[in-house]
mmCIF file of C-alpha atoms in Angstrom:
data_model
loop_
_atom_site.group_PDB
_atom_site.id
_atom_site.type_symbol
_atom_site.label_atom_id
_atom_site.label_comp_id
_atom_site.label_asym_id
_atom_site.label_seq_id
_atom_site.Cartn_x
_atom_site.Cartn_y
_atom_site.Cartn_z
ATOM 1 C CA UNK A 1 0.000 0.000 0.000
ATOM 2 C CA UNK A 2 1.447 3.157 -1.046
ATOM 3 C CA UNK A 3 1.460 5.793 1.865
ATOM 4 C CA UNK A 4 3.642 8.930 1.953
ATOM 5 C CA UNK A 5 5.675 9.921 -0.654
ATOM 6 C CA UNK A 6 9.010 12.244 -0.768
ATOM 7 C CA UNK A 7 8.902 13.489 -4.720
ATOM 8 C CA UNK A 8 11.519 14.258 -7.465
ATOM 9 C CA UNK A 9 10.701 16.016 -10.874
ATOM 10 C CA UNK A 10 12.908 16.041 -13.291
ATOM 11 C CA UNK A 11 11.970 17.897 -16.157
ATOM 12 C CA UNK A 12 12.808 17.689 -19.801
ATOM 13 C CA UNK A 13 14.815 20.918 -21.137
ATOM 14 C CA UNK A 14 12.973 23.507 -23.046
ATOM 15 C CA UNK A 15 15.529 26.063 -23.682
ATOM 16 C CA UNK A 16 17.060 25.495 -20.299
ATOM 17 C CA UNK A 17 15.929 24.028 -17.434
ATOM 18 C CA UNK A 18 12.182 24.130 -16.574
ATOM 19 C CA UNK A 19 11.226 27.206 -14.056
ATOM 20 C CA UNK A 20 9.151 26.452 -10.966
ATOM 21 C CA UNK A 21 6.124 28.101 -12.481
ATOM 22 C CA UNK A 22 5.996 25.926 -15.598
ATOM 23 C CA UNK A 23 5.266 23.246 -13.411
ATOM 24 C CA UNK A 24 3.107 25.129 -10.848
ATOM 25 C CA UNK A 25 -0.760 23.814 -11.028
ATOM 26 C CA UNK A 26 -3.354 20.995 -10.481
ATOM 27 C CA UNK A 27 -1.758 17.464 -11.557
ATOM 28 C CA UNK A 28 -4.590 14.641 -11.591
ATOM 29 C CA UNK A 29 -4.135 11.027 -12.288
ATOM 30 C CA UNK A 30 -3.088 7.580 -10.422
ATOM 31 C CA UNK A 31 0.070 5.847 -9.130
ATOM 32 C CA UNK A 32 0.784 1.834 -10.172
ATOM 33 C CA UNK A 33 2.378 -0.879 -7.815
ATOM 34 C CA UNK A 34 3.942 -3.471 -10.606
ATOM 35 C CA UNK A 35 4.361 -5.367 -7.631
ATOM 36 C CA UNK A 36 0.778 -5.758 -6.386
ATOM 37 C CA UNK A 37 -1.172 -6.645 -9.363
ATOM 38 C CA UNK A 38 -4.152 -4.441 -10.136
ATOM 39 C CA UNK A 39 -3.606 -2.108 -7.495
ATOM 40 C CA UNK A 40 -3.804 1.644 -8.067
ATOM 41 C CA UNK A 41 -3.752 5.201 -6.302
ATOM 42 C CA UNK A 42 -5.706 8.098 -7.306
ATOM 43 C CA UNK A 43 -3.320 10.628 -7.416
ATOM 44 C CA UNK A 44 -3.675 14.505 -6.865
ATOM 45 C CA UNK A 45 -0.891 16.297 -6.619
ATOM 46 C CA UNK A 46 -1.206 20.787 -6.334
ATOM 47 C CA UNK A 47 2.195 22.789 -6.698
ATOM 48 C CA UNK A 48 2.916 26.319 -6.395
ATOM 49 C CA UNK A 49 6.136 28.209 -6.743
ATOM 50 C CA UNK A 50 7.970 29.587 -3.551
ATOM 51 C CA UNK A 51 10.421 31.890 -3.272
ATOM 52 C CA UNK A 52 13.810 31.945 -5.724
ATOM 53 C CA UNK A 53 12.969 28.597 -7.873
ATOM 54 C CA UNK A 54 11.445 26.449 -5.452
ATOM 55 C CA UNK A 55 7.801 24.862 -5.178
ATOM 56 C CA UNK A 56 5.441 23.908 -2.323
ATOM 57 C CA UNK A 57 2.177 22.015 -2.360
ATOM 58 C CA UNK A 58 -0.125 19.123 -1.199
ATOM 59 C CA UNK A 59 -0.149 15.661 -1.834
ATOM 60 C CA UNK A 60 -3.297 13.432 -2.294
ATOM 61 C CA UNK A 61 -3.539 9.976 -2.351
ATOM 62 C CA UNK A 62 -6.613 7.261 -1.914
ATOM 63 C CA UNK A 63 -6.844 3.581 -2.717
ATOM 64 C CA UNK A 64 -8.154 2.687 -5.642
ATOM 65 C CA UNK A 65 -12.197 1.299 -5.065
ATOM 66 C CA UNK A 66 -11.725 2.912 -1.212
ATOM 67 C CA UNK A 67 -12.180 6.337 -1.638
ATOM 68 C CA UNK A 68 -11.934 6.408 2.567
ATOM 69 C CA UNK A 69 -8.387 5.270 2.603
ATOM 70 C CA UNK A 70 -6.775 8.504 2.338
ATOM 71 C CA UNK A 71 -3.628 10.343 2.630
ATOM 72 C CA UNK A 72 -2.805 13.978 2.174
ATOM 73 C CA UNK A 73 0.823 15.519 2.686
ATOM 74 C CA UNK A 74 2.127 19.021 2.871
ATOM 75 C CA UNK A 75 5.334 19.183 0.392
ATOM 76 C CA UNK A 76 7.671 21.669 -0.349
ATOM 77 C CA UNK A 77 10.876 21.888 -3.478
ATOM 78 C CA UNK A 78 14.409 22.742 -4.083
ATOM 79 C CA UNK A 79 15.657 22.603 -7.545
ATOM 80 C CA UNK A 80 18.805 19.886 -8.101
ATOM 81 C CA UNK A 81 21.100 19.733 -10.882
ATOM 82 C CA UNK A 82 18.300 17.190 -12.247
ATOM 83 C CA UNK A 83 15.206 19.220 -11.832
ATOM 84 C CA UNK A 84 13.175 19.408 -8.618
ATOM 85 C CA UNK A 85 13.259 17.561 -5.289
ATOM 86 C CA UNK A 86 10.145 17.767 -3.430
ATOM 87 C CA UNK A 87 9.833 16.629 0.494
ATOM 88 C CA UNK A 88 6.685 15.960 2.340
ATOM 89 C CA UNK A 89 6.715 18.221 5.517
ATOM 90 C CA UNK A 90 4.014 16.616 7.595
ATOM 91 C CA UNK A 91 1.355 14.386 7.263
ATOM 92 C CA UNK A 92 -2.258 16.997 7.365
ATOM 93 C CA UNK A 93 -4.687 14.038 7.406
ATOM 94 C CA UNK A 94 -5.184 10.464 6.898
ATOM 95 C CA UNK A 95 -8.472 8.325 6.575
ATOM 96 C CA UNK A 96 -8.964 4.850 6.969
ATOM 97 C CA UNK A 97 -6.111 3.802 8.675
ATOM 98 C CA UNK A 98 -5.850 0.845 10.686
ATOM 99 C CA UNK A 99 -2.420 -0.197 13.093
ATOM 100 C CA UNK A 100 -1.663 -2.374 9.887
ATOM 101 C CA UNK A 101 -1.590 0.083 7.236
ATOM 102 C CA UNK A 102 1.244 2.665 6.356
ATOM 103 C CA UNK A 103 2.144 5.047 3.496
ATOM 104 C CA UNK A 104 5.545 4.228 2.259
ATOM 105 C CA UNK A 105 8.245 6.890 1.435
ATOM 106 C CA UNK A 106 10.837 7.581 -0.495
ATOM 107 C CA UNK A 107 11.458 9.551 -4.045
ATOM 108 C CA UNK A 108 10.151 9.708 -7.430
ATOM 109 C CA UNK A 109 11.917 10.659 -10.582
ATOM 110 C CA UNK A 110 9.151 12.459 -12.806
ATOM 111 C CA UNK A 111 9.753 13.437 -16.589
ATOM 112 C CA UNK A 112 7.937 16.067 -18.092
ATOM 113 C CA UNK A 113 5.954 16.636 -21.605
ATOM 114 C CA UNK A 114 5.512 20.124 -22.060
ATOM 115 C CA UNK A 115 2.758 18.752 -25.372
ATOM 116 C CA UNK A 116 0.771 16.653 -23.244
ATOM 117 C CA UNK A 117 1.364 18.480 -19.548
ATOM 118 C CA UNK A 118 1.954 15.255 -18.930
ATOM 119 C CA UNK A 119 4.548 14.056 -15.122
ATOM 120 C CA UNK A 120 5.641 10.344 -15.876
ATOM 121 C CA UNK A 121 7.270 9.319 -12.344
ATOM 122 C CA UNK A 122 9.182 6.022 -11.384
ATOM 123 C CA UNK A 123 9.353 5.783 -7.687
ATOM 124 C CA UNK A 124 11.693 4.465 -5.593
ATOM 125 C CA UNK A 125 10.853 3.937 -1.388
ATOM 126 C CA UNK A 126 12.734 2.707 1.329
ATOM 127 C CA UNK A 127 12.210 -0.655 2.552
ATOM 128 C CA UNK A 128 9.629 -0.409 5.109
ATOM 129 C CA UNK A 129 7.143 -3.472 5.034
ATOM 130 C CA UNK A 130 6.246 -4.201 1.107
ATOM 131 C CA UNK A 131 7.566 -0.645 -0.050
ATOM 132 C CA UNK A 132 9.346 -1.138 -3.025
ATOM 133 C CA UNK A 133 8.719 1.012 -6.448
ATOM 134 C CA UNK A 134 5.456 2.933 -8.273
ATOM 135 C CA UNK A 135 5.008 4.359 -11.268
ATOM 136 C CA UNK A 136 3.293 7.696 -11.158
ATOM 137 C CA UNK A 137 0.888 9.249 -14.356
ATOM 138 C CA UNK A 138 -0.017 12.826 -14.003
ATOM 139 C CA UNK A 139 -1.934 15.306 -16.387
ATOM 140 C CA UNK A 140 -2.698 19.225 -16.197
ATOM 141 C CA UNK A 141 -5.814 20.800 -17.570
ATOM 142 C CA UNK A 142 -3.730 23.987 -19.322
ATOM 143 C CA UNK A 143 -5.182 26.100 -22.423
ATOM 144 C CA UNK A 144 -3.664 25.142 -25.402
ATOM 145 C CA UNK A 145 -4.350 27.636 -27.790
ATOM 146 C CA UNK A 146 -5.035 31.138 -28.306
ATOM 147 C CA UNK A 147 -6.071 32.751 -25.144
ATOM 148 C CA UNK A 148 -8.130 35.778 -26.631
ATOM 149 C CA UNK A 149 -10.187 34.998 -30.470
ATOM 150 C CA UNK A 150 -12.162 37.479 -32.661
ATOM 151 C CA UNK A 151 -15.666 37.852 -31.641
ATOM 152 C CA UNK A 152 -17.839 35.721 -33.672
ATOM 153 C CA UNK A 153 -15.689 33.840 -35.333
ATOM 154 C CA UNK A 154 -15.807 30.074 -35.565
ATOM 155 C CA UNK A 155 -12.904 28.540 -33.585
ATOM 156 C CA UNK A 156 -11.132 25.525 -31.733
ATOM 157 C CA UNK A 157 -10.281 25.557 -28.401
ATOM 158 C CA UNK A 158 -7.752 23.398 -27.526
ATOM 159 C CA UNK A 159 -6.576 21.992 -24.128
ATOM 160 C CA UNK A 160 -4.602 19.245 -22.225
ATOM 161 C CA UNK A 161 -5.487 16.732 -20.152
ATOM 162 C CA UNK A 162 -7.272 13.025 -19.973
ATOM 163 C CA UNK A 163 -10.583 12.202 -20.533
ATOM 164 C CA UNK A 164 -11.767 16.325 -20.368
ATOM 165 C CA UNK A 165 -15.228 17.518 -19.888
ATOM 166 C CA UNK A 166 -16.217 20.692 -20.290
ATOM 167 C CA UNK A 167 -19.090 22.407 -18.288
ATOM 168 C CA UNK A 168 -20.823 26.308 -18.746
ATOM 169 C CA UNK A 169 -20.899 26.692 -14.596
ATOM 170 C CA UNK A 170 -18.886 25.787 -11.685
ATOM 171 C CA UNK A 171 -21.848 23.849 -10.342
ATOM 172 C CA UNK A 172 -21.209 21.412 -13.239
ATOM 173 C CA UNK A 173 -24.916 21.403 -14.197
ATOM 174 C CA UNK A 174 -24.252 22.323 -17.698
ATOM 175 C CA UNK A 175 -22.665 20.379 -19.916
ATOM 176 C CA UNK A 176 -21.125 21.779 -23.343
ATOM 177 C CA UNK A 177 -18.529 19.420 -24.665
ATOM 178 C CA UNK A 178 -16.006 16.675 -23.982
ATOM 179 C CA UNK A 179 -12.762 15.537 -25.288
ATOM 180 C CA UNK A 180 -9.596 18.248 -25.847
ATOM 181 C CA UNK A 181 -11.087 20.071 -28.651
ATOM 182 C CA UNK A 182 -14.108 22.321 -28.408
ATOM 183 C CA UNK A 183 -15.804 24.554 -31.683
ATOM 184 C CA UNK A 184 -17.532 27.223 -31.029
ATOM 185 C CA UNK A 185 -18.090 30.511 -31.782
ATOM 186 C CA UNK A 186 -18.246 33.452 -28.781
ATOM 187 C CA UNK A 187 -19.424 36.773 -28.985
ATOM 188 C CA UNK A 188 -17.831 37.833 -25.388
ATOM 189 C CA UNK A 189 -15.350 36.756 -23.198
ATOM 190 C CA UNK A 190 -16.145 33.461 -21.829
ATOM 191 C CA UNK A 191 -15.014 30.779 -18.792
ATOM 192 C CA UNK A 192 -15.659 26.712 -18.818
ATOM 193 C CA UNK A 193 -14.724 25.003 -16.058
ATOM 194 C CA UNK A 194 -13.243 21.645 -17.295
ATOM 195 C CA UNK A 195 -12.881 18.299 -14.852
ATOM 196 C CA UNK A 196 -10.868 15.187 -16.082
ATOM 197 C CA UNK A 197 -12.289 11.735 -15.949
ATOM 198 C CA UNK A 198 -8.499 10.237 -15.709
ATOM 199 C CA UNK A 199 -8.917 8.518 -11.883
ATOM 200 C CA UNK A 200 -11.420 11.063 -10.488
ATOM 201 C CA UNK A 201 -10.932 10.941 -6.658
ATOM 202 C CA UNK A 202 -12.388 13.167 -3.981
ATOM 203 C CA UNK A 203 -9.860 15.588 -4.343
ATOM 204 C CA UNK A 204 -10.547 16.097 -8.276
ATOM 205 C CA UNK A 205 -10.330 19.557 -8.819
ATOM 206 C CA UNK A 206 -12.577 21.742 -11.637
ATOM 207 C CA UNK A 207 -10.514 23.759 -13.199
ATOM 208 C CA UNK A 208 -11.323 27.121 -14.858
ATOM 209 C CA UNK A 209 -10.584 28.546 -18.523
ATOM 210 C CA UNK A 210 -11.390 32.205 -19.425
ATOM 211 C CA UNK A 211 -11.181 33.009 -23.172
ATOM 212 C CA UNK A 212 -10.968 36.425 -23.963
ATOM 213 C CA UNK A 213 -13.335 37.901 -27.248
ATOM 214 C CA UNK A 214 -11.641 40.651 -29.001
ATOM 215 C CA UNK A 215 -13.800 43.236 -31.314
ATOM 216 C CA UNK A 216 -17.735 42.892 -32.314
ATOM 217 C CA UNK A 217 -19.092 39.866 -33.953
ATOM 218 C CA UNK A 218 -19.437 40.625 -37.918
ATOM 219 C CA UNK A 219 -22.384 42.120 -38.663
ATOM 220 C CA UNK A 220 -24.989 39.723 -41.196
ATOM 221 C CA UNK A 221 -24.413 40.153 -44.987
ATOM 222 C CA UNK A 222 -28.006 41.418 -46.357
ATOM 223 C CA UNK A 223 -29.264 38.733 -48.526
ATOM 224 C CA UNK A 224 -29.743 40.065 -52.222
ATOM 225 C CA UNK A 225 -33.358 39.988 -53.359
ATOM 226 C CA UNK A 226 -34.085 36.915 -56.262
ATOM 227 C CA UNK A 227 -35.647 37.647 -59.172
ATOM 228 C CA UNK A 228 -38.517 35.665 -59.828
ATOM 229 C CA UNK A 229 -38.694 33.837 -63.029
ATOM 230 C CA UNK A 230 -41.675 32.781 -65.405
ATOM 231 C CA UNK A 231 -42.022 29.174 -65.139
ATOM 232 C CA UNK A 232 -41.518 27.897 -68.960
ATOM 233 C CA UNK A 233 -44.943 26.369 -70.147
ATOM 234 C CA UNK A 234 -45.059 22.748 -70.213
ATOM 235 C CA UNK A 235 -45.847 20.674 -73.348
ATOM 236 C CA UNK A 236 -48.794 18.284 -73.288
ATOM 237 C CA UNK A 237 -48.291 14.746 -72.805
ATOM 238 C CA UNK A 238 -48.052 12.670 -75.650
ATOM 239 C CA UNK A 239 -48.462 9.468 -73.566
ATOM 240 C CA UNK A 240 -48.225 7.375 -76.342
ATOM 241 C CA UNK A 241 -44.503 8.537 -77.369
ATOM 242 C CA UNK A 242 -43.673 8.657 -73.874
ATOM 243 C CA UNK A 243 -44.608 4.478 -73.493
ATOM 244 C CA UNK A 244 -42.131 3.827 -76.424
ATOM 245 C CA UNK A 245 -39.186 6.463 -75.434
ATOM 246 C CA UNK A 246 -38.956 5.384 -71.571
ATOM 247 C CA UNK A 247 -36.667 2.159 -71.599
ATOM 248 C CA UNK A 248 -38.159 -1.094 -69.571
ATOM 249 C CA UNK A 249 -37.279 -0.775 -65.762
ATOM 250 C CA UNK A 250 -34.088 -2.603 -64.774
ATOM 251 C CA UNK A 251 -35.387 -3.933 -61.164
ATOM 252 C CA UNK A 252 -31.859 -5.425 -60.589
ATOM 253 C CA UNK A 253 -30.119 -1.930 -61.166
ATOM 254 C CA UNK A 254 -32.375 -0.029 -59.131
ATOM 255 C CA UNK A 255 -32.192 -1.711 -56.027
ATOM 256 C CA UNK A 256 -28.682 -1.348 -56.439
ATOM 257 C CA UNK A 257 -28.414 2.063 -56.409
ATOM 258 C CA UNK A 258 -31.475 2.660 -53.461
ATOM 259 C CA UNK A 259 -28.782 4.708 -50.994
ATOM 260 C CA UNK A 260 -27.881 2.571 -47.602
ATOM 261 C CA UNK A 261 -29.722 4.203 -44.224
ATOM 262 C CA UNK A 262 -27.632 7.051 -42.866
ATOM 263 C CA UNK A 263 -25.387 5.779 -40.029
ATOM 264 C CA UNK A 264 -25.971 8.399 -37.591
ATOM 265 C CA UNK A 265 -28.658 9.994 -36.372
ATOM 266 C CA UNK A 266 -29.687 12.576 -33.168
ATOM 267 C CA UNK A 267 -29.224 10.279 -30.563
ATOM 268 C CA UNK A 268 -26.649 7.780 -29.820
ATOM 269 C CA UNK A 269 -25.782 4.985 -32.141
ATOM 270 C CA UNK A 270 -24.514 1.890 -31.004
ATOM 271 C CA UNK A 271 -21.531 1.318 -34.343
ATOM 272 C CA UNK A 272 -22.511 -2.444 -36.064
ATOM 273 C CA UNK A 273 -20.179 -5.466 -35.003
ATOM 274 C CA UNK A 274 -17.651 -5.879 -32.249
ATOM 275 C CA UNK A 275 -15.008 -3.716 -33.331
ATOM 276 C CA UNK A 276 -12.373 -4.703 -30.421
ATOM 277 C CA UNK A 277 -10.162 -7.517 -29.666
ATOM 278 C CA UNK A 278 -10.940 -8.593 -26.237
ATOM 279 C CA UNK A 279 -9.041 -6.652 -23.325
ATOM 280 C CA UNK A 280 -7.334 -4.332 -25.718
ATOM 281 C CA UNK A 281 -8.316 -1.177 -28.328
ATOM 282 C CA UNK A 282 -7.056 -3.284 -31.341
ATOM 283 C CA UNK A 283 -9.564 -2.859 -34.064
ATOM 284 C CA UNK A 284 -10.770 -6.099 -35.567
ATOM 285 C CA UNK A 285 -10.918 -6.219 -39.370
ATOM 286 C CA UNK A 286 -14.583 -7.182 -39.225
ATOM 287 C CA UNK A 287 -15.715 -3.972 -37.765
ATOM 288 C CA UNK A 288 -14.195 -1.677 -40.359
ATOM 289 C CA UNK A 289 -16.614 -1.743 -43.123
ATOM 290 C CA UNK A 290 -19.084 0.421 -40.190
ATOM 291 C CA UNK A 291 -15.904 2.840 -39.678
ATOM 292 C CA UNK A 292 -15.689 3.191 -43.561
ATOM 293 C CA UNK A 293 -19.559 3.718 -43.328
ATOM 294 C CA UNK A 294 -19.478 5.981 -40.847
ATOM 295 C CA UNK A 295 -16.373 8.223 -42.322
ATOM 296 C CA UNK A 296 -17.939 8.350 -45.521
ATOM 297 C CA UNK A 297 -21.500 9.493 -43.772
ATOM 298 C CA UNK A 298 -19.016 12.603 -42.401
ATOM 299 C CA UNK A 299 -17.505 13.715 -45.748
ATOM 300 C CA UNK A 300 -20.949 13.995 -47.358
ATOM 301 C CA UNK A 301 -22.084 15.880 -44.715
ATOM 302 C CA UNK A 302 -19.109 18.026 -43.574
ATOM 303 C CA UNK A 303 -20.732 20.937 -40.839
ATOM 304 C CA UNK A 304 -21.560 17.473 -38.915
ATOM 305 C CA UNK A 305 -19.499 16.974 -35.112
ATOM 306 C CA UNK A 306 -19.623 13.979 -33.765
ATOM 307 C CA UNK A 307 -19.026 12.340 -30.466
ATOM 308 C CA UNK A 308 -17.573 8.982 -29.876
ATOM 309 C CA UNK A 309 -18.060 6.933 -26.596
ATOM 310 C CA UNK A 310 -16.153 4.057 -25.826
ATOM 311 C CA UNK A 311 -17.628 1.220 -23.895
ATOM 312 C CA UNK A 312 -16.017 -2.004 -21.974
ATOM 313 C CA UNK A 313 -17.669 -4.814 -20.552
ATOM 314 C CA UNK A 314 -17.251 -5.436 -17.336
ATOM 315 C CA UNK A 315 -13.953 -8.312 -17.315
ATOM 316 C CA UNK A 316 -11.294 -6.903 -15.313
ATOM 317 C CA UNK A 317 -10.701 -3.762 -12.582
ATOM 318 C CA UNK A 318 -13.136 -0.348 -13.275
ATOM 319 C CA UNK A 319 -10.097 2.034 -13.661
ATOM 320 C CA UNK A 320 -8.590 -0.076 -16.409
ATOM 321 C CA UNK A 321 -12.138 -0.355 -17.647
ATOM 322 C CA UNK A 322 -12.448 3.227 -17.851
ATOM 323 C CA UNK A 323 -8.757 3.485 -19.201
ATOM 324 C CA UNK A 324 -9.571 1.349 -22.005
ATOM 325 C CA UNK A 325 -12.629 2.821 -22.968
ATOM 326 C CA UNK A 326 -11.135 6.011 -23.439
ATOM 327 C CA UNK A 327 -8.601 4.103 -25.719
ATOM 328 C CA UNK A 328 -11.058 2.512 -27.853
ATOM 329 C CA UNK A 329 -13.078 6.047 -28.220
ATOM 330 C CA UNK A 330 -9.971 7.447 -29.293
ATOM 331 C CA UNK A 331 -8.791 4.623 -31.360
ATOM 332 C CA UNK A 332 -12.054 5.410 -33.698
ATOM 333 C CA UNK A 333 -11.332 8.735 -33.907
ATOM 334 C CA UNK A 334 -8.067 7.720 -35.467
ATOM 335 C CA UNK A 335 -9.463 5.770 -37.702
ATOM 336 C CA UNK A 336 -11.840 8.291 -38.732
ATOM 337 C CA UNK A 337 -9.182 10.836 -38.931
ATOM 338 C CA UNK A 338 -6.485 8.381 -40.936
ATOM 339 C CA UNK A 339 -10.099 8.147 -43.429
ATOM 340 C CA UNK A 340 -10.201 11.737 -43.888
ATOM 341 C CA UNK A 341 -12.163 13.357 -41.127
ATOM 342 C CA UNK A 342 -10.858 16.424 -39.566
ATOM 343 C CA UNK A 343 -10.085 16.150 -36.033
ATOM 344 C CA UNK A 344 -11.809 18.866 -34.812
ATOM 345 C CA UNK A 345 -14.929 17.441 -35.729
ATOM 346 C CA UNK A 346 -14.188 14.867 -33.483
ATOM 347 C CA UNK A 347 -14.639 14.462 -29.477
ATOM 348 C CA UNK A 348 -14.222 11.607 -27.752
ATOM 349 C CA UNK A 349 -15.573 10.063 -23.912
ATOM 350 C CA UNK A 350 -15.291 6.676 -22.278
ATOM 351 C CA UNK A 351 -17.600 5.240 -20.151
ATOM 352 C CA UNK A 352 -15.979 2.187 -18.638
ATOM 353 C CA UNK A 353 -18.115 -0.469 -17.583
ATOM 354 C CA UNK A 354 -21.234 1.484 -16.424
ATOM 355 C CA UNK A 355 -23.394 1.624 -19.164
ATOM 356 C CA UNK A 356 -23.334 -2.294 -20.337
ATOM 357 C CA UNK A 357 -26.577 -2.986 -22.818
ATOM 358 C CA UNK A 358 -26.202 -6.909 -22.074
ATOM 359 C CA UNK A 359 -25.605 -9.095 -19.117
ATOM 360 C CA UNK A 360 -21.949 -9.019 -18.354
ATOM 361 C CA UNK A 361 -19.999 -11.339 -19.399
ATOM 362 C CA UNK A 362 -20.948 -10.134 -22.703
ATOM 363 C CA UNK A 363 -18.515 -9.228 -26.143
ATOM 364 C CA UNK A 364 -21.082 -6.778 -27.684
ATOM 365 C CA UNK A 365 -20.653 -4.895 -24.737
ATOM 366 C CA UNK A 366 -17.365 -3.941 -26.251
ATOM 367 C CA UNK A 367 -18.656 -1.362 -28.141
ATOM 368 C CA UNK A 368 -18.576 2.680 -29.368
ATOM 369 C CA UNK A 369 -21.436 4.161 -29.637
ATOM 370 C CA UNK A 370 -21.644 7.652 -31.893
ATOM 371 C CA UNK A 371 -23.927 10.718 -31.656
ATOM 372 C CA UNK A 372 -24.278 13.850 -33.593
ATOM 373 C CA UNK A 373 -23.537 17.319 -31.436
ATOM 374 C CA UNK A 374 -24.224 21.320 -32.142
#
């Protein structure tokens, strides 16, 4: 069980070494034991810089499926010649303890992905008990693009993170998007509060984005007035020639070409086949001819977004579940992407194993469901 934690970043160079406030923010995501099995940690970890280059923070930890086992540790940095070394101070509270349960310690090497905002952290702790090593993944909601746009304008805003919703109030209560990507158009300076969905804990934090709106939207173009036209007079029909001019009617040919049923539709669509090989987000080759479908669908009608949930069934832990339903979502919206969507039509959100459609075990719960958005 993985209890208190002494921490080492050590970041990649951008230009020089990475400054205390690069690194400064809210860090969600989950620790892994390889040595006991399924096991994870929740993981939130807040930083802020101190004085010179330093950092300070909090450390929050739960057990994965006991949100009541609980550890939270005050932490403060000093740069090294590697990156940053950060200490906890004290322990602030613990839940859930028990006289056989500890937190180990020790120190973690994190790497950092300025792309992603992405820590990736292999921990080493002394040998109390069955302390050994962990392997820390940590991401930071941070906006990605412009922060100010012209008013009215259709545009993407892009951020980081894993598994990001996106909400119009603080409240959560309003839902507007999902995924990294959001298009919209804004006509004054607006803030979403975005949450990831990569090993929510109690300590998840909402995190706020403000994009600023520059000018006044573009006023309307007037729409030019149409001339009407006289409608030509029609000939009369000469049913007689038009028996012996019309050719006989090729049944076989016309069923042909009757078009296939649009694949998508307002509400969700569950995508035909299994498309994944058990346990994993490897397409299988007999659920491509619905991706071709469905990317060809997109082309014809380009102004379409679409949203793509991944599903599981329910073999296995929930968090890896969730993981992999993420990876599946995402995995179609590569495909579609590789077939010539553009991305930014494109969202994605897993669901795990919550929503199954068919008594567990069950392969077609192993699906992606799609679903037109504004």
């Amino acid at each position: 069980m993985k209890r208190s934690i002494w921490l080492t970043i050590v970041a990649l160079l951008l230009a020089g070494a990475v400054q205390a406030q690069s690194l400064a923010g809210i860090w969600q995501g989950v620790e892994t034991d390889t040595g006991e099995g399924q096991q994870v940690w929740p993981t939130v970890l807040r930083l802020q810089k101190s004085s010179g280059n330093g950092l300070f923070g909090i450390l929050y930890q739960e057990v994965g499926g006991q949100a009541g086992t609980s550890v939270t540790f005050q932490i403060q940095g000093t740069p090294t010649a590697k990156g940053f070394l950060l200490k906890h101070v004290r322990k602030l509270d613990e839940t859930g303890s028990t006289p056989f349960t500890y937190w180990c310690d020790g120190a973690i090497t994190f790497s950092y992905d300025p792309a992603q905002e992405k820590l990736t952290g292999q921990a080493t702790y002394r040998p109390v008990g069955d302390c050994d090593v962990g392997v820390f993944t940590l991401y930071r909601v941070k906006l990605k693009s412009a922060a100010k746009v012209a008013a009215g304008v259709e545009t993407t805003i892009r951020v980081s993170g894993r598994s990001v919703r996106w909400y119009a109030d603080p409240e959560l209560q309003k839902p507007v998007a999902t995924g990294n990507t959001y298009r919209t158009r804004l006509s004054k300076t607006t803030t979403y509060y975005l949450t990831q969905g990569y090993y929510p804990s109690r300590e998840s934090a909402v995190v706020p984005i403000t994009v600023q709106v520059a000018g006044s939207p573009p006023a309307p173009r007037p729409t030019p007035p149409v001339a009407a036209r006289p409608t030509p007079a029609l000939p009369p029909l000469d049913t007689a020639r038009r028996t012996s001019i019309l050719p006989p009617l090729d049944t076989a040919r016309t069923a042909a070409q009757i078009p296939l049923p649009q694949v998508l539709s307002p509400t969700p669509v569950v995508l035909p086949t299994v498309l994944f090989r058990l346990g994993t987000a490897e397409l299988l080759p007999e659920g491509l001819p619905a991706l071709n479908a469905l990317a060809s669908e997109l082309k014809a009608r380009p102004t379409l977004r679409l949203r793509i949930a991944g599903h599981t069934d329910r073999v296995g832990e929930p968090q890896k579940n969730q993981l992999l339903s993420e990876q599946r979502a995402e995995a179609v919206k590569s495909y579609l992407i590789s077939a010539g969507v553009a991305a930014e039509r494109l969202s994605t959100i897993g669901y795990g194993d919550t929503r199954p459609l068919y008594a567990s075990p069950d392969a077609r719960n192993r699906r992606v469901e799609v679903e037109q958005v504004p």
